C-alpha cells in the first residue's frame, strides 16, 4: 500500500515552478518586439539579429571562451594532482596547511578572493614589474586558482572510492609510481576528471566578481559585459543573449545526462549478459 | 649505479614531491600570499599616494584604526547585521522549500527521480548572473509578474491601500528572494544525498509499530537528516552572507550588505585598509559556520 | 618433517614484525619456504596474514626482521623491482583494460621482450587459465570465477619467483571453489612457481599445500605438512583451529614407554597416550582426541583405552554420523563414525540413550602442554 504524498508533490510543483518561471519568462521576452523589456509588444527575433552583429558581444564571448579553455585545462591538471595527493599521501610535512588551502577558496566569499588577488597583482606589478597590466593573464590565473579547488573536491571524492589495490597491483607488476598514475589511476578516474574540467570551464565562463577585480582596461569577458549592462536595468538584447546561453548550456547538460544514462544502462546490460552466458 | 640511485630517488621522493609541490606552490602564491597581503593591508594606513596605503615610515606599522571604525561606526555594524539577517532568512526559506522537494525526490519513481534531479541541477550549470537577471525582469514595475501581483493585492485589500505597483526591486525582500532562488540547489542536493541514504524499511518499521506518517517523519526521517540540513544550511548561509552581485543588482543601496561595502570601500572610497579590514572581519565571522559545515558535511556524506 | 625446506631455503623470513602505531599486526615471524612449494598461511580474520604477504610484496616495510628471497635481502626494494607478484584478495583487475591487456600489463616493463614474444606469452597464459575465448572482453563482462583466473594469469605472466595469493578462492561459491583448488594446484605444478597462499579455510589449506603455517594474533604457532599440523598439533590452539577435537584436563601419573599414563577425571578412568618428551610425571596437561579416532561399539572393545557412556545426541550426515556421549566420569565426548552397515540393518551403530563403549589407541591420544 502506498499513500500518495500529496503535500510533497504540491511543494515540488511549486519548487520547480519557482525554478523555471523566471527563466521561461526571460526566454519569452527575448522575442519581444518592444524596446521596453518588460512590456509585450509582439513577436520578433530582431534582438537576436542585433546580437550577432554586435562586435562587442562577439569579442567578449571569444575572450571568455579563451580564458575558460586555458583556465579549465590548467586547473584540471592542478586539481587532479591535489585530489590524488589528498587521497593517497596521508602523511607529509605541511599536509594540514595543504588541505586547508584546497578547501578555503571554496568558502571564501568571492569579493574577498577578488580584492586580495587585485591588491596582490597591483603590488606585484609595482615591485617586480609583473604583471604590468591586468587582463587575460591575470583573469586566467585567478580562474585557475579557484576552479582548481573544485576539481580537487571532485577528484578527491572519486579517489576515495577507487580501489587502492588496483594501483598496488600495477606497482606489483613492475610499474613505477608515475607509470601507475598514467596507466591506471588517471584512466580509472577519467570520468571524474572530465566532470572536473566541465565544472571548471563553466565556473570560469560564468564568473563575474573575481573577473571584475582582476580584469584591466580592454579585457571584457561576456559576464562582465552583461554585468555592466544589467547594472543599468533590463534590456531586450540581454534577454536574447541570456536565452542563447541558458538554452545552449541546458541542451548540453541534458545531452550529457542522456548519454551517460545510456552508457550506464548498456554497461549494466552487458554485465547481466556476461553472467548469464558464463556461469 | 648513479642512474639507479637517481631512479630510486625519483620514485621515492621526486615524484611525490612533484605531485604535492606543484599545486601547493600554486595555492601558496595565488591564494595564501594574496590573503596574507589583505591581512597586512587591514592594519595599514590610508594615504593619497598610489597605491593608496602606507605601512611604517611616518605612519604606524600596525594601526588598528580600521577595526576600531568597524566596531564604532554604525554603517559597518548595520551592514554586518543586514548581511547576517538576510543570509539567515534566505537559508530558512531555502530549507522550507528545499526539504519537501528533496524528500519528494526520494519518494518518486526512479525514472522520474532522474529527470527531476536533472531539473534541480540544470540551473546550477547556467549562468548565476543570468538567473539573477531573470528575476530583475520579473520584479520590475511593469512586468507581467508585478502587474499580476498588484492586481491580486488591489483586489484583496481595501481601496485605500491600493497601489500602482508593488515595490519589489531594490529592497531586502528582493535580495532574499533572489538568494533563495539562486542558492536553492545548494540546499536541495546535500539534503537529497542524506535523505536518499535513509533505509526505507526504517519508515516501514516505524509505521508497523503504529506511528502515523507525520510521527514517522518527526521520529525517524527528520532526526536522521539533520547532518544534511546543517550542511545544506551552511552551504547557503556562508556564500549568501558575503554576496556581492545580488545586493548590487536588486538590493537597497541605502542598507548595503558586507560584500557591497567591501567593494565600495575599495573601488570608490579608495580606502584599501578599510576594505581589507571588513574582509578580515567577515572571514572571522564565517569561521564558526565553516567549522560547523565541515563537521556535518563529512557526516552527511558519510555512512550514517 | 619439512623435508628439503631448510637446505634450499628459497624464501627466508627472519624475525619479521610489523607494528601499526602501538598495534603489533605481525610478531617475530620466522619461516623458510622451499622452491616450488605451495605454502599456506592459515589463520583467523585479522591475524596478520595479509600484512605478512604485503611485506613480502614490498607494500609494507617490516618494523623489524629481514626477508631474503633467493639469497637477496629484500630490505628497501620497492614492489616494482621485486620478482614477486601478488594475486589480490579483491583480484584488483584493471577495469579499463581487456582481459588480454590485463594479462599483458606486467610484460610491457620487460624491455628486452619483443612485441611478438609478448603476444605469445599472453596467449600462453590465457591458454593456461582457459580464457582464450574471452581475451577481448572487459572485466565487467566476465564472471567472478573468470576474473579470478585473469588475476592469476596476470600475476604469472612475468614468471615471478614467488607468487603471493591472498585468499584466492574466498570470493567464489563452494562448488567453484573446490574445482578451482585443483586447477590452482595443477597450474602450480606446470609452472613450478613457488606459491604462498593466504587462507582462513582450513580444508582449503589442507588440500592445497605442501606445508602450512598456522597463525594467531600475528604469531606463527606451528609450521608443518597438512598431516603434521592435523595429527600432531603442538598446542591447544592449533588442535582446536584445525578440525574439531575433544580436550580434557589431565595429569601425567607415569611414564610407561612408549606411552604416558594419564589420570583424566572427566573420563572417569586412566588413559594411555602417546609419549611426548617435554612432560614430566605429575605435570598438568591437556588430553586431545579427534572425534574420528574414537570407535563406538556396543561391546567393550579390545583397545588399550575404553570408556563407557550413553548416547546423548546424534547427528546423521548420511555417510557418517556424529555422536555426543555422556561418559561415566561426568565428561562429554564427540565421536565420528562411518555408517558402514547396510541401510536395511539400520545404518547407525547406536541410537539415542543406548549404552555404548568408545575405544581409542594410545597413538591417537595427544598430550598437549600449551
Ligand atoms: N595499515 C594498517 N594500519 C593499521 N592497522 C592495520 C593496517 N593494516 C592492517 N592492520 C591491522 O592489522 C591486523 C592484521 O590485519 P591483516 O589484514 O593482516 O589480517 P588478515 O589476517 O589478512 O585478516 P583477513 O582474514 O580478515 O583478511 C588487523 O587487526 C588490522 O586491523
Ligand atoms: Mg586479509
PDB file of N, CA, C and O in Angstrom, chain B residues 4 8 10 13 58 79 84 93 103 105 117 139 145 161 185 195 204 226-227 236 240 248 258 260 267 270 275 295 301:
ATOM      1  N   UNK B   4      70.786   4.295 -11.198  1.00  0.00           N
ATOM      2  CA  UNK B   4      69.843   3.553 -10.354  1.00  0.00           C
ATOM      3  C   UNK B   4      69.462   4.362  -9.121  1.00  0.00           C
ATOM      4  O   UNK B   4      68.300   4.397  -8.711  1.00  0.00           O
ATOM      5  N   UNK B   8      65.804   5.615  -8.140  1.00  0.00           N
ATOM      6  CA  UNK B   8      65.215   5.316  -6.845  1.00  0.00           C
ATOM      7  C   UNK B   8      64.740   6.600  -6.174  1.00  0.00           C
ATOM      8  O   UNK B   8      63.646   6.667  -5.629  1.00  0.00           O
ATOM      9  N   UNK B  10      63.910   9.373  -7.655  1.00  0.00           N
ATOM     10  CA  UNK B  10      62.747   9.900  -8.372  1.00  0.00           C
ATOM     11  C   UNK B  10      61.468   9.164  -7.946  1.00  0.00           C
ATOM     12  O   UNK B  10      60.427   9.785  -7.744  1.00  0.00           O
ATOM     13  N   UNK B  13      61.056   9.923  -3.786  1.00  0.00           N
ATOM     14  CA  UNK B  13      60.935  11.298  -3.304  1.00  0.00           C
ATOM     15  C   UNK B  13      60.485  12.245  -4.399  1.00  0.00           C
ATOM     16  O   UNK B  13      59.613  13.067  -4.190  1.00  0.00           O
ATOM     17  N   UNK B  58      56.200  57.395   8.280  1.00  0.00           N
ATOM     18  CA  UNK B  58      55.566  58.356   9.184  1.00  0.00           C
ATOM     19  C   UNK B  58      54.281  57.813   9.792  1.00  0.00           C
ATOM     20  O   UNK B  58      53.726  58.383  10.701  1.00  0.00           O
ATOM     21  N   UNK B  79      25.708  47.056   8.293  1.00  0.00           N
ATOM     22  CA  UNK B  79      25.945  46.228   7.104  1.00  0.00           C
ATOM     23  C   UNK B  79      26.141  44.771   7.497  1.00  0.00           C
ATOM     24  O   UNK B  79      25.596  43.863   6.864  1.00  0.00           O
ATOM     25  N   UNK B  84      23.992  39.263   7.768  1.00  0.00           N
ATOM     26  CA  UNK B  84      23.722  38.035   8.505  1.00  0.00           C
ATOM     27  C   UNK B  84      22.224  37.735   8.528  1.00  0.00           C
ATOM     28  O   UNK B  84      21.809  36.596   8.335  1.00  0.00           O
ATOM     29  N   UNK B  93      14.316  30.011   4.254  1.00  0.00           N
ATOM     30  CA  UNK B  93      13.355  29.732   3.183  1.00  0.00           C
ATOM     31  C   UNK B  93      13.862  28.652   2.231  1.00  0.00           C
ATOM     32  O   UNK B  93      13.081  27.871   1.697  1.00  0.00           O
ATOM     33  N   UNK B 103      12.803  15.624  -0.122  1.00  0.00           N
ATOM     34  CA  UNK B 103      12.100  14.437   0.378  1.00  0.00           C
ATOM     35  C   UNK B 103      11.236  13.850  -0.731  1.00  0.00           C
ATOM     36  O   UNK B 103      11.206  12.630  -0.942  1.00  0.00           O
ATOM     37  N   UNK B 105      11.784  14.041  -3.861  1.00  0.00           N
ATOM     38  CA  UNK B 105      12.664  13.388  -4.834  1.00  0.00           C
ATOM     39  C   UNK B 105      12.957  11.943  -4.444  1.00  0.00           C
ATOM     40  O   UNK B 105      13.099  11.084  -5.302  1.00  0.00           O
ATOM     41  N   UNK B 117      15.917  15.337 -10.760  1.00  0.00           N
ATOM     42  CA  UNK B 117      17.246  15.709 -10.267  1.00  0.00           C
ATOM     43  C   UNK B 117      17.962  16.562 -11.295  1.00  0.00           C
ATOM     44  O   UNK B 117      18.602  17.562 -10.973  1.00  0.00           O
ATOM     45  N   UNK B 139      10.610  41.306 -11.439  1.00  0.00           N
ATOM     46  CA  UNK B 139      10.246  42.188 -10.327  1.00  0.00           C
ATOM     47  C   UNK B 139       9.997  43.628 -10.755  1.00  0.00           C
ATOM     48  O   UNK B 139       9.408  44.408 -10.010  1.00  0.00           O
ATOM     49  N   UNK B 145       4.559  39.870 -13.997  1.00  0.00           N
ATOM     50  CA  UNK B 145       4.526  39.272 -12.671  1.00  0.00           C
ATOM     51  C   UNK B 145       4.093  40.306 -11.641  1.00  0.00           C
ATOM     52  O   UNK B 145       3.193  40.092 -10.831  1.00  0.00           O
ATOM     53  N   UNK B 161      -5.758  51.097   0.324  1.00  0.00           N
ATOM     54  CA  UNK B 161      -4.408  50.509   0.317  1.00  0.00           C
ATOM     55  C   UNK B 161      -3.922  50.172  -1.090  1.00  0.00           C
ATOM     56  O   UNK B 161      -2.845  49.621  -1.258  1.00  0.00           O
ATOM     57  N   UNK B 185      19.468  25.103  -5.119  1.00  0.00           N
ATOM     58  CA  UNK B 185      20.096  23.801  -5.435  1.00  0.00           C
ATOM     59  C   UNK B 185      21.143  23.382  -4.396  1.00  0.00           C
ATOM     60  O   UNK B 185      21.269  22.202  -4.097  1.00  0.00           O
ATOM     61  N   UNK B 195      18.979  12.241   2.612  1.00  0.00           N
ATOM     62  CA  UNK B 195      17.676  11.565   2.724  1.00  0.00           C
ATOM     63  C   UNK B 195      17.645  10.281   1.915  1.00  0.00           C
ATOM     64  O   UNK B 195      17.014   9.304   2.300  1.00  0.00           O
ATOM     65  N   UNK B 204       9.082   1.974   7.379  1.00  0.00           N
ATOM     66  CA  UNK B 204       8.074   0.931   7.427  1.00  0.00           C
ATOM     67  C   UNK B 204       8.021   0.297   8.818  1.00  0.00           C
ATOM     68  O   UNK B 204       6.948   0.006   9.333  1.00  0.00           O
ATOM     69  N   UNK B 226      19.422  15.495   9.928  1.00  0.00           N
ATOM     70  CA  UNK B 226      19.970  16.734  10.486  1.00  0.00           C
ATOM     71  C   UNK B 226      21.365  17.096   9.936  1.00  0.00           C
ATOM     72  O   UNK B 226      21.596  18.253   9.590  1.00  0.00           O
ATOM     73  N   UNK B 227      22.265  16.117   9.781  1.00  0.00           N
ATOM     74  CA  UNK B 227      23.540  16.497   9.171  1.00  0.00           C
ATOM     75  C   UNK B 227      23.354  17.120   7.790  1.00  0.00           C
ATOM     76  O   UNK B 227      24.014  18.109   7.458  1.00  0.00           O
ATOM     77  N   UNK B 236      24.415  27.390   2.039  1.00  0.00           N
ATOM     78  CA  UNK B 236      23.669  28.560   1.582  1.00  0.00           C
ATOM     79  C   UNK B 236      24.107  29.790   2.372  1.00  0.00           C
ATOM     80  O   UNK B 236      24.381  30.844   1.808  1.00  0.00           O
ATOM     81  N   UNK B 240      25.951  33.350   0.963  1.00  0.00           N
ATOM     82  CA  UNK B 240      24.920  34.385   0.951  1.00  0.00           C
ATOM     83  C   UNK B 240      25.361  35.593   1.776  1.00  0.00           C
ATOM     84  O   UNK B 240      25.131  36.734   1.391  1.00  0.00           O
ATOM     85  N   UNK B 248      23.996  44.167  -5.241  1.00  0.00           N
ATOM     86  CA  UNK B 248      24.303  45.258  -6.162  1.00  0.00           C
ATOM     87  C   UNK B 248      23.184  45.431  -7.185  1.00  0.00           C
ATOM     88  O   UNK B 248      22.791  46.546  -7.514  1.00  0.00           O
ATOM     89  N   UNK B 258      27.620  43.449   3.364  1.00  0.00           N
ATOM     90  CA  UNK B 258      29.069  43.491   3.522  1.00  0.00           C
ATOM     91  C   UNK B 258      29.826  43.427   2.201  1.00  0.00           C
ATOM     92  O   UNK B 258      30.738  44.200   1.956  1.00  0.00           O
ATOM     93  N   UNK B 260      29.053  44.267  -0.729  1.00  0.00           N
ATOM     94  CA  UNK B 260      28.978  45.509  -1.480  1.00  0.00           C
ATOM     95  C   UNK B 260      29.826  46.588  -0.798  1.00  0.00           C
ATOM     96  O   UNK B 260      30.486  47.391  -1.455  1.00  0.00           O
ATOM     97  N   UNK B 267      36.832  50.323  -4.320  1.00  0.00           N
ATOM     98  CA  UNK B 267      36.877  50.964  -5.640  1.00  0.00           C
ATOM     99  C   UNK B 267      36.457  52.425  -5.583  1.00  0.00           C
ATOM    100  O   UNK B 267      36.984  53.240  -6.333  1.00  0.00           O
ATOM    101  N   UNK B 270      38.401  54.294  -2.271  1.00  0.00           N
ATOM    102  CA  UNK B 270      39.839  54.049  -2.385  1.00  0.00           C
ATOM    103  C   UNK B 270      40.480  53.850  -1.006  1.00  0.00           C
ATOM    104  O   UNK B 270      41.619  54.232  -0.786  1.00  0.00           O
ATOM    105  N   UNK B 275      38.697  48.344   3.378  1.00  0.00           N
ATOM    106  CA  UNK B 275      38.138  47.202   2.647  1.00  0.00           C
ATOM    107  C   UNK B 275      38.738  45.904   3.189  1.00  0.00           C
ATOM    108  O   UNK B 275      38.025  44.924   3.433  1.00  0.00           O
ATOM    109  N   UNK B 295      32.253  19.818   9.701  1.00  0.00           N
ATOM    110  CA  UNK B 295      31.944  18.671  10.553  1.00  0.00           C
ATOM    111  C   UNK B 295      30.744  17.899  10.032  1.00  0.00           C
ATOM    112  O   UNK B 295      30.764  16.687   9.916  1.00  0.00           O
ATOM    113  N   UNK B 301      27.779  13.050   4.223  1.00  0.00           N
ATOM    114  CA  UNK B 301      28.220  12.211   3.122  1.00  0.00           C
ATOM    115  C   UNK B 301      28.699  10.853   3.601  1.00  0.00           C
ATOM    116  O   UNK B 301      28.855   9.938   2.823  1.00  0.00           O
TER     117      UNK B 301
END
